[in-house]
Short mmCIF file of C-alpha atoms in Angstrom, two decimals:
data_model
loop_
_atom_site.label_atom_id
_atom_site.label_comp_id
_atom_site.label_asym_id
_atom_site.label_seq_id
_atom_site.Cartn_x
_atom_site.Cartn_y
_atom_site.Cartn_z
CA MET A 245 -0.62 -77.23 -9.59
CA GLY A 246 -3.30 -78.99 -11.54
CA THR A 247 -6.96 -78.02 -11.69
CA LEU A 248 -8.79 -79.13 -8.51
CA GLY A 249 -12.34 -80.29 -8.56
CA PRO A 250 -14.73 -79.99 -5.66
CA ARG A 251 -14.11 -82.56 -2.88
CA SER A 252 -16.35 -84.31 -0.50
CA VAL A 253 -17.14 -82.53 2.78
CA VAL A 254 -16.66 -85.82 4.61
CA GLY A 255 -13.36 -86.70 3.04
CA VAL A 256 -9.70 -86.13 3.70
CA GLN A 257 -7.95 -83.67 1.35
CA GLU A 258 -4.96 -85.60 0.10
CA GLU A 259 -2.67 -85.66 -2.89
CA ASP A 260 -0.99 -88.66 -4.57
CA ASP A 261 2.65 -88.81 -5.55
CA ALA A 262 1.96 -87.08 -8.83
CA GLY A 263 0.23 -84.20 -7.06
CA GLY A 264 -3.34 -85.18 -8.09
CA VAL A 265 -6.23 -85.22 -5.70
CA VAL A 266 -7.20 -88.58 -4.20
CA LEU A 267 -10.93 -88.58 -3.74
CA PRO A 268 -12.21 -90.47 -0.63
CA PRO A 269 -15.12 -92.92 -0.72
CA GLN A 270 -18.39 -91.12 -1.16
CA ASP A 271 -21.64 -91.75 0.77
CA HIS A 272 -25.22 -90.77 0.42
CA HIS A 273 -24.65 -87.41 2.23
CA GLN A 274 -21.92 -86.33 -0.24
CA LYS A 275 -21.61 -82.62 -0.63
CA GLU A 276 -19.46 -80.58 -2.89
CA LEU A 277 -17.26 -78.04 -1.25
CA ASP A 278 -17.40 -74.43 -2.37
CA ALA A 279 -14.22 -72.32 -2.72
CA GLY A 280 -14.45 -70.98 0.87
CA ALA A 281 -14.53 -74.45 2.48
CA LEU A 282 -12.05 -75.84 -0.09
CA PHE A 283 -9.36 -73.24 0.24
CA VAL A 284 -9.85 -71.53 3.68
CA LEU A 285 -11.17 -74.45 5.81
CA LYS A 286 -8.80 -77.19 4.75
CA SER A 287 -9.20 -80.33 6.90
CA LYS A 288 -5.60 -81.25 7.51
CA GLY A 289 -4.86 -80.39 11.11
CA SER A 290 -4.22 -82.43 14.27
CA TRP A 291 -5.80 -82.05 17.78
CA LEU A 292 -2.70 -80.07 18.77
CA HIS A 293 -3.18 -77.59 15.90
CA ALA A 294 -6.82 -77.17 17.03
CA GLY A 295 -5.52 -76.41 20.58
CA TYR A 296 -3.35 -73.65 19.14
CA HIS A 297 -6.30 -72.17 17.12
CA LEU A 298 -8.58 -72.28 20.18
CA THR A 299 -6.01 -70.80 22.49
CA THR A 300 -5.33 -67.86 20.12
CA SER A 301 -9.11 -67.16 19.66
CA ILE A 302 -9.89 -67.26 23.38
CA VAL A 303 -6.67 -66.36 25.28
CA ALA A 304 -6.34 -62.89 23.71
CA PRO A 305 -5.36 -59.46 25.10
CA ALA A 306 -9.08 -58.92 26.06
CA LEU A 307 -8.14 -60.83 29.21
CA LEU A 308 -6.31 -57.73 30.31
CA SER A 309 -9.71 -56.16 30.94
CA LEU A 310 -10.69 -58.77 33.59
CA PRO A 311 -9.41 -56.70 36.54
CA TYR A 312 -11.72 -53.94 35.36
CA ALA A 313 -14.64 -56.38 35.30
CA PHE A 314 -13.79 -57.20 38.95
CA THR A 315 -14.18 -53.50 39.77
CA LEU A 316 -17.80 -53.84 38.79
CA LEU A 317 -18.33 -57.22 40.58
CA GLY A 318 -16.01 -57.13 43.62
CA TRP A 319 -13.95 -60.07 44.84
CA VAL A 320 -16.65 -62.64 45.34
CA GLY A 321 -18.70 -61.80 42.24
CA GLY A 322 -15.59 -61.47 40.06
CA ILE A 323 -14.21 -64.91 41.03
CA ILE A 324 -17.62 -66.58 40.85
CA PHE A 325 -18.44 -65.26 37.38
CA LEU A 326 -14.94 -66.03 36.15
CA ILE A 327 -15.37 -69.68 37.27
CA ILE A 328 -18.92 -69.88 35.80
CA GLY A 329 -17.60 -68.51 32.51
CA ALA A 330 -14.84 -71.13 32.34
CA LEU A 331 -17.14 -74.05 33.24
CA VAL A 332 -20.02 -73.06 30.96
CA THR A 333 -17.86 -72.34 27.88
CA PHE A 334 -15.79 -75.53 28.29
CA TYR A 335 -19.05 -77.43 28.62
CA SER A 336 -20.74 -75.59 25.70
CA TYR A 337 -17.76 -75.90 23.41
CA ASN A 338 -17.59 -79.66 24.06
CA LEU A 339 -21.32 -79.96 23.32
CA ILE A 340 -21.02 -78.19 20.01
CA SER A 341 -17.99 -80.44 19.15
CA LEU A 342 -20.05 -83.59 20.00
CA VAL A 343 -22.82 -82.37 17.67
CA LEU A 344 -20.28 -81.77 14.90
CA GLU A 345 -18.78 -85.20 15.44
CA HIS A 346 -22.20 -86.84 15.31
CA GLN A 347 -23.05 -85.07 12.06
CA ALA A 348 -19.69 -86.12 10.60
CA GLU A 349 -20.38 -89.74 11.56
CA MET A 350 -23.76 -89.51 9.86
CA GLY A 351 -21.94 -88.43 6.69
CA ASN A 352 -22.85 -84.71 6.96
CA ARG A 353 -19.80 -82.95 8.26
CA HIS A 354 -20.44 -79.22 8.88
CA LEU A 355 -17.55 -76.82 8.37
CA ARG A 356 -19.35 -73.56 9.35
CA PHE A 357 -21.48 -72.28 12.16
CA ARG A 358 -24.16 -71.06 9.89
CA ASP A 359 -24.39 -74.51 8.11
CA MET A 360 -24.98 -76.12 11.54
CA ALA A 361 -27.78 -73.68 12.26
CA HIS A 362 -29.28 -74.21 8.78
CA ASP A 363 -29.48 -77.98 9.18
CA ILE A 364 -30.39 -78.12 12.90
CA MET A 365 -32.71 -75.16 13.39
CA GLY A 366 -33.74 -74.34 9.80
CA PRO A 367 -32.58 -72.19 6.77
CA ARG A 368 -33.64 -68.87 8.23
CA TRP A 369 -31.73 -69.36 11.48
CA GLY A 370 -28.53 -69.93 9.53
CA LYS A 371 -29.03 -67.20 6.93
CA PHE A 372 -30.60 -64.39 8.99
CA TYR A 373 -29.29 -64.93 12.54
CA VAL A 374 -26.25 -67.08 13.08
CA GLY A 375 -24.50 -66.08 9.88
CA PRO A 376 -24.79 -62.26 10.43
CA ILE A 377 -24.21 -62.50 14.15
CA GLN A 378 -20.97 -64.54 13.69
CA PHE A 379 -19.72 -62.13 10.95
CA MET A 380 -20.40 -59.07 13.18
CA VAL A 381 -18.71 -60.67 16.17
CA CYS A 382 -15.66 -61.83 14.20
CA TYR A 383 -15.21 -58.63 12.25
CA GLY A 384 -15.84 -56.62 15.36
CA ALA A 385 -12.93 -58.58 16.94
CA VAL A 386 -10.68 -57.71 14.00
CA VAL A 387 -11.47 -54.01 14.46
CA ALA A 388 -10.91 -54.27 18.21
CA CYS A 389 -7.53 -55.95 17.76
CA THR A 390 -6.43 -53.26 15.29
CA LEU A 391 -7.42 -50.48 17.67
CA LEU A 392 -5.70 -52.16 20.65
CA GLY A 393 -2.60 -52.80 18.59
CA GLY A 394 -2.48 -49.15 17.74
CA GLU A 395 -2.90 -48.17 21.37
CA CYS A 396 0.00 -50.46 22.38
CA LEU A 397 2.20 -49.02 19.65
CA LYS A 398 1.32 -45.51 20.87
CA THR A 399 2.30 -46.51 24.45
CA ILE A 400 5.76 -47.70 23.20
CA TYR A 401 6.15 -44.43 21.24
CA LEU A 402 5.28 -42.27 24.22
CA LEU A 403 7.74 -44.23 26.47
CA SER A 404 10.58 -43.33 24.16
CA LYS A 405 9.32 -39.83 23.19
CA PRO A 406 7.00 -38.39 25.88
CA ASP A 407 6.46 -35.13 23.92
CA GLY A 408 5.76 -36.95 20.60
CA THR A 409 3.09 -35.57 18.31
CA MET A 410 2.05 -38.66 16.46
CA LYS A 411 -1.70 -39.45 16.84
CA LEU A 412 -3.45 -42.67 17.70
CA TYR A 413 -4.88 -43.17 14.27
CA GLU A 414 -1.42 -43.17 12.81
CA PHE A 415 -0.47 -46.14 14.93
CA VAL A 416 -3.72 -47.89 14.10
CA ILE A 417 -2.73 -47.54 10.42
CA ILE A 418 0.72 -48.95 11.17
CA PHE A 419 -0.79 -51.94 12.86
CA GLY A 420 -3.21 -52.30 9.98
CA CYS A 421 -0.30 -52.67 7.60
CA LEU A 422 0.90 -55.72 9.60
CA MET A 423 -2.62 -57.13 9.47
CA LEU A 424 -2.68 -56.49 5.71
CA ALA A 425 0.30 -58.76 5.16
CA LEU A 426 -0.94 -61.52 7.48
CA ALA A 427 -4.48 -61.55 5.91
CA GLN A 428 -2.91 -62.96 2.74
CA ILE A 429 -2.06 -66.33 4.51
CA PRO A 430 -4.23 -68.61 2.51
CA SER A 431 -5.95 -70.93 4.94
CA PHE A 432 -6.91 -71.39 8.55
CA HIS A 433 -4.65 -74.48 8.71
CA SER A 434 -1.72 -72.39 7.45
CA LEU A 435 -1.89 -70.42 10.73
CA ARG A 436 -0.94 -73.37 12.92
CA HIS A 437 2.63 -72.31 13.45
CA ILE A 438 1.71 -68.69 13.99
CA ASN A 439 -0.88 -69.71 16.62
CA MET A 440 1.65 -71.97 18.37
CA VAL A 441 3.83 -68.84 18.84
CA SER A 442 0.64 -66.95 19.81
CA LEU A 443 0.05 -69.43 22.64
CA VAL A 444 3.56 -68.74 23.99
CA LEU A 445 3.10 -65.01 23.69
CA SER A 446 -0.19 -65.15 25.64
CA LEU A 447 1.67 -66.80 28.47
CA LEU A 448 4.47 -64.28 28.28
CA TYR A 449 2.30 -61.12 28.41
CA SER A 450 0.05 -62.62 31.05
CA ALA A 451 3.15 -63.39 33.18
CA CYS A 452 4.38 -59.85 32.64
CA ALA A 453 0.91 -58.35 33.55
CA THR A 454 0.79 -60.46 36.62
CA GLY A 455 4.39 -59.86 37.71
CA GLY A 456 4.05 -56.08 37.06
CA SER A 457 0.76 -55.94 39.09
CA ILE A 458 2.33 -57.78 42.03
CA TYR A 459 5.51 -55.54 41.95
CA ILE A 460 3.35 -52.34 41.98
CA GLY A 461 1.03 -53.73 44.58
CA LEU A 462 3.87 -54.53 46.94
CA SER A 463 5.56 -51.13 46.37
CA SER A 464 4.58 -47.68 47.42
CA LYS A 465 4.10 -46.60 43.80
CA GLY A 466 0.63 -48.03 43.38
CA PRO A 467 -2.67 -46.47 44.37
CA GLU A 468 -4.16 -47.08 47.77
CA LYS A 469 -6.06 -50.38 47.59
CA ASP A 470 -9.78 -49.83 47.66
CA TYR A 471 -12.13 -52.67 46.69
CA SER A 472 -15.42 -50.97 47.30
CA LEU A 473 -17.97 -50.79 44.45
CA VAL A 474 -18.45 -47.19 43.23
CA GLY A 475 -21.64 -45.42 41.93
CA ASP A 476 -25.24 -45.49 42.91
CA THR A 477 -27.52 -48.52 42.89
CA THR A 478 -28.51 -48.14 39.19
CA SER A 479 -24.90 -47.70 38.09
CA ARG A 480 -23.86 -50.74 40.14
CA THR A 481 -26.68 -52.90 38.76
CA PHE A 482 -25.86 -52.11 35.12
CA GLY A 483 -22.20 -52.42 36.00
CA ILE A 484 -22.72 -56.05 36.96
CA PHE A 485 -24.17 -56.85 33.61
CA ASN A 486 -21.42 -54.88 31.79
CA ALA A 487 -18.92 -56.99 33.67
CA ILE A 488 -20.66 -60.18 32.76
CA ALA A 489 -20.54 -59.13 29.11
CA ILE A 490 -16.81 -58.38 29.42
CA ILE A 491 -16.16 -61.84 30.93
CA ALA A 492 -18.35 -63.48 28.31
CA THR A 493 -16.55 -61.67 25.53
CA THR A 494 -13.16 -62.72 27.07
CA TYR A 495 -14.23 -66.39 27.06
CA GLY A 496 -15.94 -65.94 23.67
CA ASN A 497 -14.90 -67.78 20.57
CA GLY A 498 -17.67 -67.82 17.99
CA ILE A 499 -15.80 -70.01 15.52
CA ILE A 500 -15.79 -73.45 17.07
CA PRO A 501 -17.16 -75.14 13.92
CA GLU A 502 -14.60 -73.43 11.72
CA ILE A 503 -11.79 -74.58 14.03
CA GLN A 504 -13.06 -78.07 14.07
CA ALA A 505 -13.28 -77.96 10.25
CA THR A 506 -9.47 -77.71 10.17
CA LEU A 507 -9.17 -81.21 11.71
CA ALA A 508 -8.31 -84.08 9.44
CA PRO A 509 -11.01 -86.82 9.57
CA PRO A 510 -11.77 -88.80 11.61
CA VAL A 511 -12.47 -85.95 14.05
CA LYS A 512 -13.78 -87.90 17.00
CA GLY A 513 -12.15 -86.90 20.33
CA LYS A 514 -9.66 -84.50 18.76
CA MET A 515 -11.49 -81.32 19.72
CA PHE A 516 -11.77 -82.33 23.30
CA LYS A 517 -7.98 -82.72 23.47
CA GLY A 518 -7.59 -79.28 21.83
CA LEU A 519 -9.96 -77.71 24.36
CA CYS A 520 -8.02 -79.25 27.24
CA VAL A 521 -4.85 -77.61 25.92
CA CYS A 522 -6.65 -74.30 25.53
CA TYR A 523 -8.29 -74.31 28.94
CA ALA A 524 -5.07 -75.19 30.70
CA VAL A 525 -3.72 -71.88 29.35
CA VAL A 526 -7.06 -70.16 30.14
CA VAL A 527 -6.90 -71.17 33.83
CA VAL A 528 -3.23 -70.04 34.12
CA THR A 529 -3.69 -66.64 32.40
CA PHE A 530 -7.23 -65.47 33.18
CA PHE A 531 -7.13 -66.10 36.87
CA SER A 532 -3.62 -64.82 37.46
CA VAL A 533 -4.16 -61.56 35.56
CA ALA A 534 -7.66 -60.93 37.02
CA ILE A 535 -6.72 -61.56 40.64
CA SER A 536 -3.30 -59.88 40.64
CA GLY A 537 -4.55 -56.85 38.67
CA TYR A 538 -7.52 -56.25 40.97
CA TRP A 539 -5.45 -56.92 44.14
CA ALA A 540 -2.90 -54.29 43.04
CA PHE A 541 -5.14 -51.52 41.65
CA GLY A 542 -8.53 -52.18 43.35
CA ASN A 543 -11.40 -50.15 41.88
CA GLN A 544 -8.92 -48.02 40.00
CA ALA A 545 -8.12 -50.85 37.53
CA GLU A 546 -8.34 -49.52 34.04
CA GLY A 547 -10.15 -51.09 31.10
CA LEU A 548 -6.80 -52.33 29.92
CA LEU A 549 -4.52 -53.42 32.77
CA LEU A 550 -1.37 -52.21 30.99
CA SER A 551 -2.66 -48.60 31.29
CA ASN A 552 -2.25 -48.84 35.03
CA PHE A 553 1.52 -49.28 34.56
CA LEU A 554 1.69 -45.60 33.47
CA VAL A 555 0.31 -42.72 35.60
CA ASP A 556 0.32 -39.29 34.03
CA GLY A 557 3.03 -40.49 31.69
CA LYS A 558 5.17 -41.69 34.52
CA ALA A 559 6.19 -45.41 34.40
CA LEU A 560 5.54 -47.41 37.58
CA LEU A 561 7.78 -50.16 36.20
CA PRO A 562 11.11 -50.13 34.36
CA LYS A 563 10.47 -48.82 30.81
CA TRP A 564 12.12 -51.91 29.21
CA PHE A 565 9.54 -54.11 31.04
CA ILE A 566 6.56 -52.10 29.84
CA LEU A 567 8.06 -52.05 26.31
CA MET A 568 8.53 -55.77 26.41
CA THR A 569 5.00 -56.46 27.66
CA ASN A 570 3.48 -54.27 25.02
CA MET A 571 5.56 -56.01 22.26
CA PHE A 572 4.29 -59.41 23.34
CA THR A 573 0.77 -58.04 23.35
CA ILE A 574 1.10 -56.45 19.83
CA LEU A 575 2.49 -59.62 18.30
CA GLN A 576 -0.27 -61.74 19.75
CA LEU A 577 -2.92 -59.23 18.71
CA SER A 578 -1.84 -59.67 15.14
CA ALA A 579 -2.35 -63.44 15.43
CA VAL A 580 -5.72 -63.05 17.03
CA GLY A 581 -6.85 -60.60 14.39
CA VAL A 582 -5.93 -62.89 11.52
CA VAL A 583 -7.74 -65.85 13.24
CA TYR A 584 -10.93 -63.82 13.43
CA LEU A 585 -10.49 -62.81 9.78
CA GLN A 586 -11.02 -66.37 8.71
CA PRO A 587 -14.86 -66.37 8.62
CA THR A 588 -14.62 -63.15 6.48
CA ASN A 589 -11.96 -64.77 4.26
CA GLU A 590 -14.18 -67.80 3.84
CA VAL A 591 -17.12 -65.69 2.70
CA LEU A 592 -14.94 -63.73 0.30
CA GLU A 593 -13.34 -66.88 -1.08
CA LYS A 594 -16.75 -68.46 -1.59
CA THR A 595 -17.96 -65.38 -3.37
CA PHE A 596 -15.07 -64.57 -5.66
CA ALA A 597 -12.95 -67.71 -6.06
CA ASP A 598 -13.44 -70.58 -8.45
CA PRO A 599 -13.28 -74.07 -6.83
CA MET A 600 -12.60 -75.64 -10.28
CA SER A 601 -9.38 -73.59 -10.61
CA ALA A 602 -6.16 -74.26 -8.61
CA GLU A 603 -5.92 -72.41 -5.25
CA PHE A 604 -2.86 -70.43 -6.41
CA SER A 605 -3.97 -69.81 -9.95
CA THR A 606 -4.08 -66.28 -11.23
CA ARG A 607 -7.89 -66.64 -11.40
CA ASN A 608 -8.05 -67.08 -7.60
CA VAL A 609 -4.99 -65.22 -6.27
CA ILE A 610 -5.95 -61.81 -7.66
CA PRO A 611 -9.49 -61.73 -6.22
CA ARG A 612 -8.12 -63.07 -2.99
CA LEU A 613 -5.48 -60.38 -2.76
CA ILE A 614 -7.93 -57.58 -3.58
CA SER A 615 -10.85 -58.72 -1.41
CA ARG A 616 -8.81 -59.57 1.70
CA SER A 617 -6.85 -56.29 1.41
CA LEU A 618 -10.10 -54.34 1.20
CA SER A 619 -11.47 -56.23 4.20
CA VAL A 620 -8.39 -55.23 6.34
CA ILE A 621 -8.49 -51.57 5.02
CA VAL A 622 -12.10 -51.19 6.07
CA ALA A 623 -11.41 -52.68 9.50
CA THR A 624 -8.41 -50.39 9.96
CA THR A 625 -10.42 -47.36 8.87
CA ILE A 626 -13.16 -48.19 11.39
CA ALA A 627 -10.58 -48.62 14.19
CA ALA A 628 -8.90 -45.32 13.31
CA MET A 629 -12.21 -43.42 13.13
CA LEU A 630 -13.80 -44.88 16.22
CA PRO A 631 -11.27 -45.05 19.08
CA PHE A 632 -14.25 -45.51 21.42
CA PHE A 633 -15.00 -48.84 19.66
CA GLY A 634 -14.66 -50.67 22.96
CA ASP A 635 -18.11 -49.43 24.02
CA ILE A 636 -19.56 -50.68 20.71
CA ASN A 637 -17.75 -53.99 21.14
CA SER A 638 -19.41 -54.53 24.48
CA LEU A 639 -22.72 -54.37 22.63
CA ILE A 640 -21.48 -56.77 20.03
CA GLY A 641 -20.34 -59.11 22.78
CA ALA A 642 -23.72 -59.09 24.41
CA PHE A 643 -25.58 -59.65 21.15
CA GLY A 644 -23.04 -62.03 19.73
CA PHE A 645 -20.69 -63.98 21.98
CA LEU A 646 -23.40 -64.78 24.67
CA PRO A 647 -25.78 -66.36 22.10
CA LEU A 648 -23.14 -68.06 19.96
CA ASP A 649 -21.06 -69.50 22.75
CA PHE A 650 -23.40 -69.88 25.75
CA VAL A 651 -26.96 -70.49 24.24
CA LEU A 652 -26.76 -72.06 20.81
CA PRO A 653 -24.45 -75.00 21.66
CA VAL A 654 -26.91 -76.36 24.29
CA VAL A 655 -29.79 -75.73 21.95
CA PHE A 656 -27.98 -77.59 19.14
CA TYR A 657 -27.26 -80.53 21.49
CA ASN A 658 -30.84 -80.88 22.66
CA LEU A 659 -32.20 -80.68 19.14
CA THR A 660 -29.63 -83.23 17.74
CA PHE A 661 -29.48 -85.79 20.51
CA LYS A 662 -32.99 -85.24 22.04
CA PRO A 663 -32.09 -86.25 25.54
CA SER A 664 -34.98 -87.39 27.73
CA ARG A 665 -36.91 -84.61 29.53
CA ARG A 666 -36.35 -86.47 32.68
CA SER A 667 -32.53 -86.37 32.28
CA LEU A 668 -30.18 -83.97 34.05
CA ILE A 669 -28.51 -82.84 30.88
CA PHE A 670 -31.74 -81.75 29.24
CA TRP A 671 -32.70 -79.46 32.08
CA LEU A 672 -29.09 -78.26 32.60
CA ASN A 673 -29.04 -77.23 28.95
CA ILE A 674 -32.42 -75.57 29.14
CA THR A 675 -31.33 -73.65 32.26
CA ILE A 676 -28.13 -72.44 30.57
CA ALA A 677 -30.09 -71.35 27.53
CA VAL A 678 -32.71 -69.44 29.41
CA VAL A 679 -30.27 -67.78 31.96
CA PHE A 680 -27.75 -66.64 29.34
CA SER A 681 -30.46 -65.50 26.90
CA THR A 682 -31.77 -63.23 29.62
CA VAL A 683 -28.31 -62.09 30.59
CA SER A 684 -27.60 -61.29 26.89
CA VAL A 685 -30.59 -59.06 26.60
CA ILE A 686 -29.86 -57.19 29.82
CA ALA A 687 -26.13 -56.92 29.00
CA ALA A 688 -27.09 -55.41 25.64
CA VAL A 689 -29.23 -52.83 27.40
CA ALA A 690 -26.36 -52.06 29.77
CA ALA A 691 -24.01 -51.67 26.81
CA VAL A 692 -26.45 -49.24 25.03
CA ARG A 693 -26.75 -47.30 28.29
CA GLN A 694 -22.94 -47.00 28.54
CA ILE A 695 -22.71 -45.78 24.89
CA ALA A 696 -25.37 -43.13 25.71
CA ILE A 697 -23.41 -41.95 28.78
CA ASP A 698 -20.12 -41.79 26.91
CA ALA A 699 -21.57 -40.35 23.67
CA ASP A 700 -20.62 -36.77 24.55
CA THR A 701 -16.90 -37.77 24.62
CA TYR A 702 -16.98 -39.47 21.19
CA GLN A 703 -14.97 -37.82 18.49
CA LEU A 704 -13.93 -39.22 15.12
CA PHE A 705 -10.19 -39.88 14.85
CA ALA A 706 -9.74 -38.76 18.52
CA ASN A 707 -6.26 -39.08 19.99
CA VAL A 708 -7.17 -40.92 23.16
#
């Protein structure tokens, strides 16, 4: 491969028959791409590929916590907030896509969330708020996927060997080894086939979770159905905001600009099609799992629905069914984890790679291998050390997913298109921004409260 020079941010990355780079026409907004954008955020994908990426980043095993969110909200509250989450995020993601399309048409295509914030809200917003928040959210998602992958592996192990002595952190390390291999996939666009399989896997484990819940709910094996809200008034109040944070995190994405960056220009209209693919899967999976899980287990629904399939080590479903469901979940978790590694990979590539050298030159491959491996090792170590990371992730969700996915898109739209203050869209966006900023703060307080309550049970490398 020949030496590659920086390419225009608004151009299509193409090669001629001799393998050389064909540079697109330049305009007055030309920008040179750094190594992170050049190698990780390649703009070669179709709208269907964007649909695969979106589905993997949103329809993740976190949806298996939705029945637990219902235990804090009840039937009416649970369904209402689930619908609001779907409507607001679909609307917000389309708004941020429209802003990105507008900027691209103006010759200033943004490939990263922090770049959008830098140009629309000012340099400090991009550098000191959006950039760090996005990194924290995405890296937190990688840690959470690694921990959950280890828990699913442990479930499979205990099914086959109930008196086994292996600890949770050992399974986390095993899952981390899988992540270590997947992290070396060079670019976001390279994940398109993996994410297509991930979409299928999300449908499969959601169908298994739904079917298993209905089977247990109709049998005499399940608990007595009780849908009452437990706890005193204070606990219930904070529980509502905890549940909202869980639902927001489940719908959360945090990487819409990076996903749109994988689209080959022109990008107009492609992201909307991808979002339609994604939300068709969202509606099928989120609502079926949430409603069936809460119907079957009531206020005894666990933080991870699959945990309800085992009671005191006794399987309420055939062991092969639980094994299969956990395998589907583990495989999709690996895809979700590597998707959320992309912002980290982009930063590492920008820092250590040379855009003037070929992507697979020794100069770039060795730093890539070392930096990405260290990134996964650190995430795996955190997951193994902190098996209570779920509590911390609720705080990250409140501070991160709510602002990134509910608030900033409407702010970006109003600042970019400047709709009339008499228009419906202006006041709808202002309302969304104010409401979800308030919810974000209260949900963060609720998450901190939960951490304080559970702190006595925390233990490093605990075998939970």
